[in-house]
PDB file of C-alpha atoms in Angstrom:
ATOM      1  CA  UNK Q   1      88.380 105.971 124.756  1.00 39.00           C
ATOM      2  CA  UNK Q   2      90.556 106.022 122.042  1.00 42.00           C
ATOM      3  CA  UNK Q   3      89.115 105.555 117.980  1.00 45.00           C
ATOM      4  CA  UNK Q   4      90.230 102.467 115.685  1.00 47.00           C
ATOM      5  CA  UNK Q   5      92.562 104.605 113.820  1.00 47.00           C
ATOM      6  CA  UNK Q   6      94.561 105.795 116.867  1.00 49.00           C
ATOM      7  CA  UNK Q   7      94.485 102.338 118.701  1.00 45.00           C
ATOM      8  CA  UNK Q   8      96.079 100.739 115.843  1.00 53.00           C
ATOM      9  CA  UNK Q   9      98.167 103.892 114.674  1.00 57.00           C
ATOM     10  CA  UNK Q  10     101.433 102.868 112.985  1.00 56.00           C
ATOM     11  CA  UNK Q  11     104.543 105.011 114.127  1.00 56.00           C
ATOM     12  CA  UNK Q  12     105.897 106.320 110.948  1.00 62.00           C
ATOM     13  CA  UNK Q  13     107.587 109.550 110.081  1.00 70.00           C
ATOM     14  CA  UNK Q  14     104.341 110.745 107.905  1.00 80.00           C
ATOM     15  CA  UNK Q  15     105.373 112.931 104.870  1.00 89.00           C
ATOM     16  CA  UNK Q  16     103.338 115.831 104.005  1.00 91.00           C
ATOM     17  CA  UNK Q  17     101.832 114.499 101.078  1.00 91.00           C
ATOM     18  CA  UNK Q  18     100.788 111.103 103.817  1.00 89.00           C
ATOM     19  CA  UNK Q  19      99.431 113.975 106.110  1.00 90.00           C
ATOM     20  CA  UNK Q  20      96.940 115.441 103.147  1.00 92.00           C
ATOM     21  CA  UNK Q  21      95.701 111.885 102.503  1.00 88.00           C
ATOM     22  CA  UNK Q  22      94.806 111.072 105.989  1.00 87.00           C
ATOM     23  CA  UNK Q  23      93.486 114.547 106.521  1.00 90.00           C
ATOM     24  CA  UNK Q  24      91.070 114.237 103.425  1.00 92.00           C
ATOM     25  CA  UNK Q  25      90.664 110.625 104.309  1.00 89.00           C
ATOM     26  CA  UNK Q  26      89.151 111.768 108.001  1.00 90.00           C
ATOM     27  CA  UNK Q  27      87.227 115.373 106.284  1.00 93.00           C
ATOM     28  CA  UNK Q  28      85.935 112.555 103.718  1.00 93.00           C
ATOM     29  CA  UNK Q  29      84.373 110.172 106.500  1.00 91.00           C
ATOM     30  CA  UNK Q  30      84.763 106.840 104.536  1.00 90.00           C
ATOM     31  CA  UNK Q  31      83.080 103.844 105.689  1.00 91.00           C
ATOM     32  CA  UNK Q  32      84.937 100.393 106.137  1.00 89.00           C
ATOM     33  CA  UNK Q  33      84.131  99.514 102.827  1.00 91.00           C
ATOM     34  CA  UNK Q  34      85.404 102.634 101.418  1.00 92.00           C
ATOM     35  CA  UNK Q  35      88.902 101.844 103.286  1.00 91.00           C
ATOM     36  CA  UNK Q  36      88.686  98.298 101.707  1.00 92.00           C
ATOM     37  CA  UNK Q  37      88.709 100.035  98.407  1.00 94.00           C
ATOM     38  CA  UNK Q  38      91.325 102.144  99.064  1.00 93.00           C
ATOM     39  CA  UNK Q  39      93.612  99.807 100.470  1.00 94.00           C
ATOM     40  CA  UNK Q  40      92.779  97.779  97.289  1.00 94.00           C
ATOM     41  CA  UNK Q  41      93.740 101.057  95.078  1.00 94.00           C
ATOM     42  CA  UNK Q  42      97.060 101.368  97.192  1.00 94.00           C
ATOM     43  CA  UNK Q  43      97.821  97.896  96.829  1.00 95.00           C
ATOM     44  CA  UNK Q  44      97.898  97.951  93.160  1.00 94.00           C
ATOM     45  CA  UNK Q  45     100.002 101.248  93.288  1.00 95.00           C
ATOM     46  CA  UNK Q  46     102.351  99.758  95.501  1.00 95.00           C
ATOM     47  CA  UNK Q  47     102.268  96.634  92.752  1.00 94.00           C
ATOM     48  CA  UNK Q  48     102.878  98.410  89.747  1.00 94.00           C
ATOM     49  CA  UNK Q  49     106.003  99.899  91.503  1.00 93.00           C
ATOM     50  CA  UNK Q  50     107.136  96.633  92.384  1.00 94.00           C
ATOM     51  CA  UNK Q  51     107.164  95.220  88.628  1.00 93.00           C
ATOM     52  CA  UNK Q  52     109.461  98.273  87.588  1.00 92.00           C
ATOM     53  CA  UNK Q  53     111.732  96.862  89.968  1.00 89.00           C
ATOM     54  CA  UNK Q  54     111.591  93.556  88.435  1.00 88.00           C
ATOM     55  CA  UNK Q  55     112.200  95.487  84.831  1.00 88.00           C
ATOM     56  CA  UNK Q  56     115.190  96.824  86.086  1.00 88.00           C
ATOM     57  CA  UNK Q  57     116.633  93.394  87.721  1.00 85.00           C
ATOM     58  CA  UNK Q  58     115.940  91.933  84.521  1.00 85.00           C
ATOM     59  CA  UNK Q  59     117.554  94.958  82.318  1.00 89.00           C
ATOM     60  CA  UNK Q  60     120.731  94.328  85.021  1.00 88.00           C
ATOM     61  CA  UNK Q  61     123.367  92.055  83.216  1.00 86.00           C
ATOM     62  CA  UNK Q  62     124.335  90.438  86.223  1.00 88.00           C
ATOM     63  CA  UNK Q  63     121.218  91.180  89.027  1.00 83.00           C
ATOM     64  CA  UNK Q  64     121.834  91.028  92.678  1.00 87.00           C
ATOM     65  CA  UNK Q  65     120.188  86.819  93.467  1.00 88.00           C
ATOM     66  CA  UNK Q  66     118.935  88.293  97.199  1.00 91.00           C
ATOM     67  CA  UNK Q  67     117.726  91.484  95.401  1.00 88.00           C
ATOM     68  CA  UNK Q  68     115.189  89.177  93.176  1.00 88.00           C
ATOM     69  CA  UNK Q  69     114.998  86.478  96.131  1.00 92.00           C
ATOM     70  CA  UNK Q  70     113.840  89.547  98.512  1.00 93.00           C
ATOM     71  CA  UNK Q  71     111.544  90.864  95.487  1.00 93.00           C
ATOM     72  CA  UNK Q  72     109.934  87.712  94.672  1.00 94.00           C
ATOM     73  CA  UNK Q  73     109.180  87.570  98.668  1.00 96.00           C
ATOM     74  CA  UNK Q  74     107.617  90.932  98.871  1.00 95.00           C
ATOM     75  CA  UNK Q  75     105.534  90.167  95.306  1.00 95.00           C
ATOM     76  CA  UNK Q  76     103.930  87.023  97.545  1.00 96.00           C
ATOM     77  CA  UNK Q  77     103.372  89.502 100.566  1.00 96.00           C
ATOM     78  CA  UNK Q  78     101.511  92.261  98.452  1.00 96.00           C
ATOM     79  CA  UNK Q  79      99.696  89.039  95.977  1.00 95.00           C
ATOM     80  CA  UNK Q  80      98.416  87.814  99.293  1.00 96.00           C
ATOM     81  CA  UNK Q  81      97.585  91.281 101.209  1.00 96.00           C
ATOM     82  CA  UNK Q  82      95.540  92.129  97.909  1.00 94.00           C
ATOM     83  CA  UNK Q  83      93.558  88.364  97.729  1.00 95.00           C
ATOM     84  CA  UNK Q  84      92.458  89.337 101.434  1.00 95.00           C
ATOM     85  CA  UNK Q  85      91.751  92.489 101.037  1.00 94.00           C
ATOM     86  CA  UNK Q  86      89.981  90.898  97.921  1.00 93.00           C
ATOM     87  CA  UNK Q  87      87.651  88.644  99.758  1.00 94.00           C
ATOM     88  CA  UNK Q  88      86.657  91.063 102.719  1.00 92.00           C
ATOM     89  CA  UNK Q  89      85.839  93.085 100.275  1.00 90.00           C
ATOM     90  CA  UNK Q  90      83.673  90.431  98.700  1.00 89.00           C
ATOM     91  CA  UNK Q  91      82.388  88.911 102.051  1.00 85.00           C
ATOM     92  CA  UNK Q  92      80.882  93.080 102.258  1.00 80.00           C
ATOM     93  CA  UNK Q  93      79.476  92.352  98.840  1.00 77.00           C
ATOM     94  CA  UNK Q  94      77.907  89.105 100.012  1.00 79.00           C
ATOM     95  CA  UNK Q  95      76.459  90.495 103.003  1.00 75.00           C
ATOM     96  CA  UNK Q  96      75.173  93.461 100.970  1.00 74.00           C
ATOM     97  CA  UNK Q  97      73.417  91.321  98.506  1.00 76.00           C
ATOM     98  CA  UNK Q  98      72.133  89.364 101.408  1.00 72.00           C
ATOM     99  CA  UNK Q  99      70.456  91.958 102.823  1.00 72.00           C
ATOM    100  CA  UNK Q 100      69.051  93.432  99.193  1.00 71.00           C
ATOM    101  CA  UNK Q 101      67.336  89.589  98.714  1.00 68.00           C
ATOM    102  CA  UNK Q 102      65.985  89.358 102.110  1.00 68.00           C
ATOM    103  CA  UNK Q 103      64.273  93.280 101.631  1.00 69.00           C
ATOM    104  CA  UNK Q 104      63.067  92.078  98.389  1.00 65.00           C
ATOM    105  CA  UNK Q 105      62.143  88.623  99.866  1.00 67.00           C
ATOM    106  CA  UNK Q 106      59.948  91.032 102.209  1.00 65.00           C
ATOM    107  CA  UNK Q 107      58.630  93.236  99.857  1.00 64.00           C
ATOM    108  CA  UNK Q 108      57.374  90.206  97.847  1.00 66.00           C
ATOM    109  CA  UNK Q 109      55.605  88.818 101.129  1.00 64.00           C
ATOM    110  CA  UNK Q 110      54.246  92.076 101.597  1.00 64.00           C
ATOM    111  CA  UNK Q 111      53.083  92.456  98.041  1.00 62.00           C
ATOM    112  CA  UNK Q 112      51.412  88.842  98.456  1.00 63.00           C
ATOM    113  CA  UNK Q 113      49.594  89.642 101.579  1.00 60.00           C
ATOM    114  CA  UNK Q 114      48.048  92.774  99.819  1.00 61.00           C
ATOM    115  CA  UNK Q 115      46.920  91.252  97.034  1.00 59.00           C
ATOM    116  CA  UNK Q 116      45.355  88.330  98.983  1.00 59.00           C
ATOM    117  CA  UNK Q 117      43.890  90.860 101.224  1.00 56.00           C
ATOM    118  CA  UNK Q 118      42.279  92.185  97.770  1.00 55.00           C
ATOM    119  CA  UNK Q 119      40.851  88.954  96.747  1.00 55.00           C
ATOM    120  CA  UNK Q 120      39.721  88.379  99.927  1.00 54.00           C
ATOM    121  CA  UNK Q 121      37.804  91.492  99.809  1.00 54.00           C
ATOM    122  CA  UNK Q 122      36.372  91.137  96.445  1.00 53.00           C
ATOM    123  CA  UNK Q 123      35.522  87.240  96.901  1.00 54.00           C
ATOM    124  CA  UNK Q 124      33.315  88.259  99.686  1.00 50.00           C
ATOM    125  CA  UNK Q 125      31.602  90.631  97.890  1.00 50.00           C
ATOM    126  CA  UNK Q 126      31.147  88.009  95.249  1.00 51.00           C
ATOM    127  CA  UNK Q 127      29.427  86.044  97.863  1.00 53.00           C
ATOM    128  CA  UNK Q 128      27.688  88.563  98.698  1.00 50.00           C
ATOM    129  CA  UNK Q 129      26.180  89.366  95.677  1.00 54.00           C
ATOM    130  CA  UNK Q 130      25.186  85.668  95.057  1.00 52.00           C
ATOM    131  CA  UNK Q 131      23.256  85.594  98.740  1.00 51.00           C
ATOM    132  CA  UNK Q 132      21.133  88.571  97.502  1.00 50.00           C
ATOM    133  CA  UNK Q 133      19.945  86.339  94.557  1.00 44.00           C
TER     134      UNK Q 133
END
């Protein structure tokens, strides 16, 4: 059986500096979440690149039309790759906070059932006390 990473491995030439990521991404053992962030943090790398390229269209006197068509493409691919990423991420969030209000909703059940046990306790003793009189 094969993990996730090498079932959906992507055949590219991997640089050295690629290799030392991957390598401290694996010796790191990140959860999904933490690869969520990640990608996020790449994303944003990759998008900050992206608008120098549209500085130096616009510093061009005369800029190549398919160069900005093919730009203004890619800027809608990595806008929409980042709103996914995005809402998995929050969808994690969601389900996180989910489970933190359903252990609290428990904890405040349990707290109740303790303190009713208490009163219990001490109203029978009342009674108690009252049949002795």
């Amino acid at each position: 059986m094969t993990s996730a990473s090498e079932s959906h491995h992507v055949d590219v030439d991997e640089s050295p500096a690629i290799q030392t990521v991957l390598s401290a991404m694996e010796a790191a053992e990140i959860t999904p979440e933490d690869a969520l962030q990640l990608s996020l943090v790449l994303l944003n790398f990759v998008e900050e690149h992206h608008l120098l390229n549209l500085e130096e269209f616009l510093e061009d006197e005369q800029p190549d039309a398919i160069s900005i068509a093919v730009w203004a493409a890619d800027s809608a691919r990595l806008k929409a790759a980042r709103e996914l990423v995005e809402e998995v991420l929050g969808e994690i969030d969601e389900d996180d906070e989910d489970d933190e209000d359903d252990e609290d909703e428990d904890d405040e059940d349990e707290e109740e059932d303790e303190n009713d046990g208490e009163e219990g306790e001490a109203g029978a003793a009342a009674d108690l006390g009252d049949g002795d009189a």
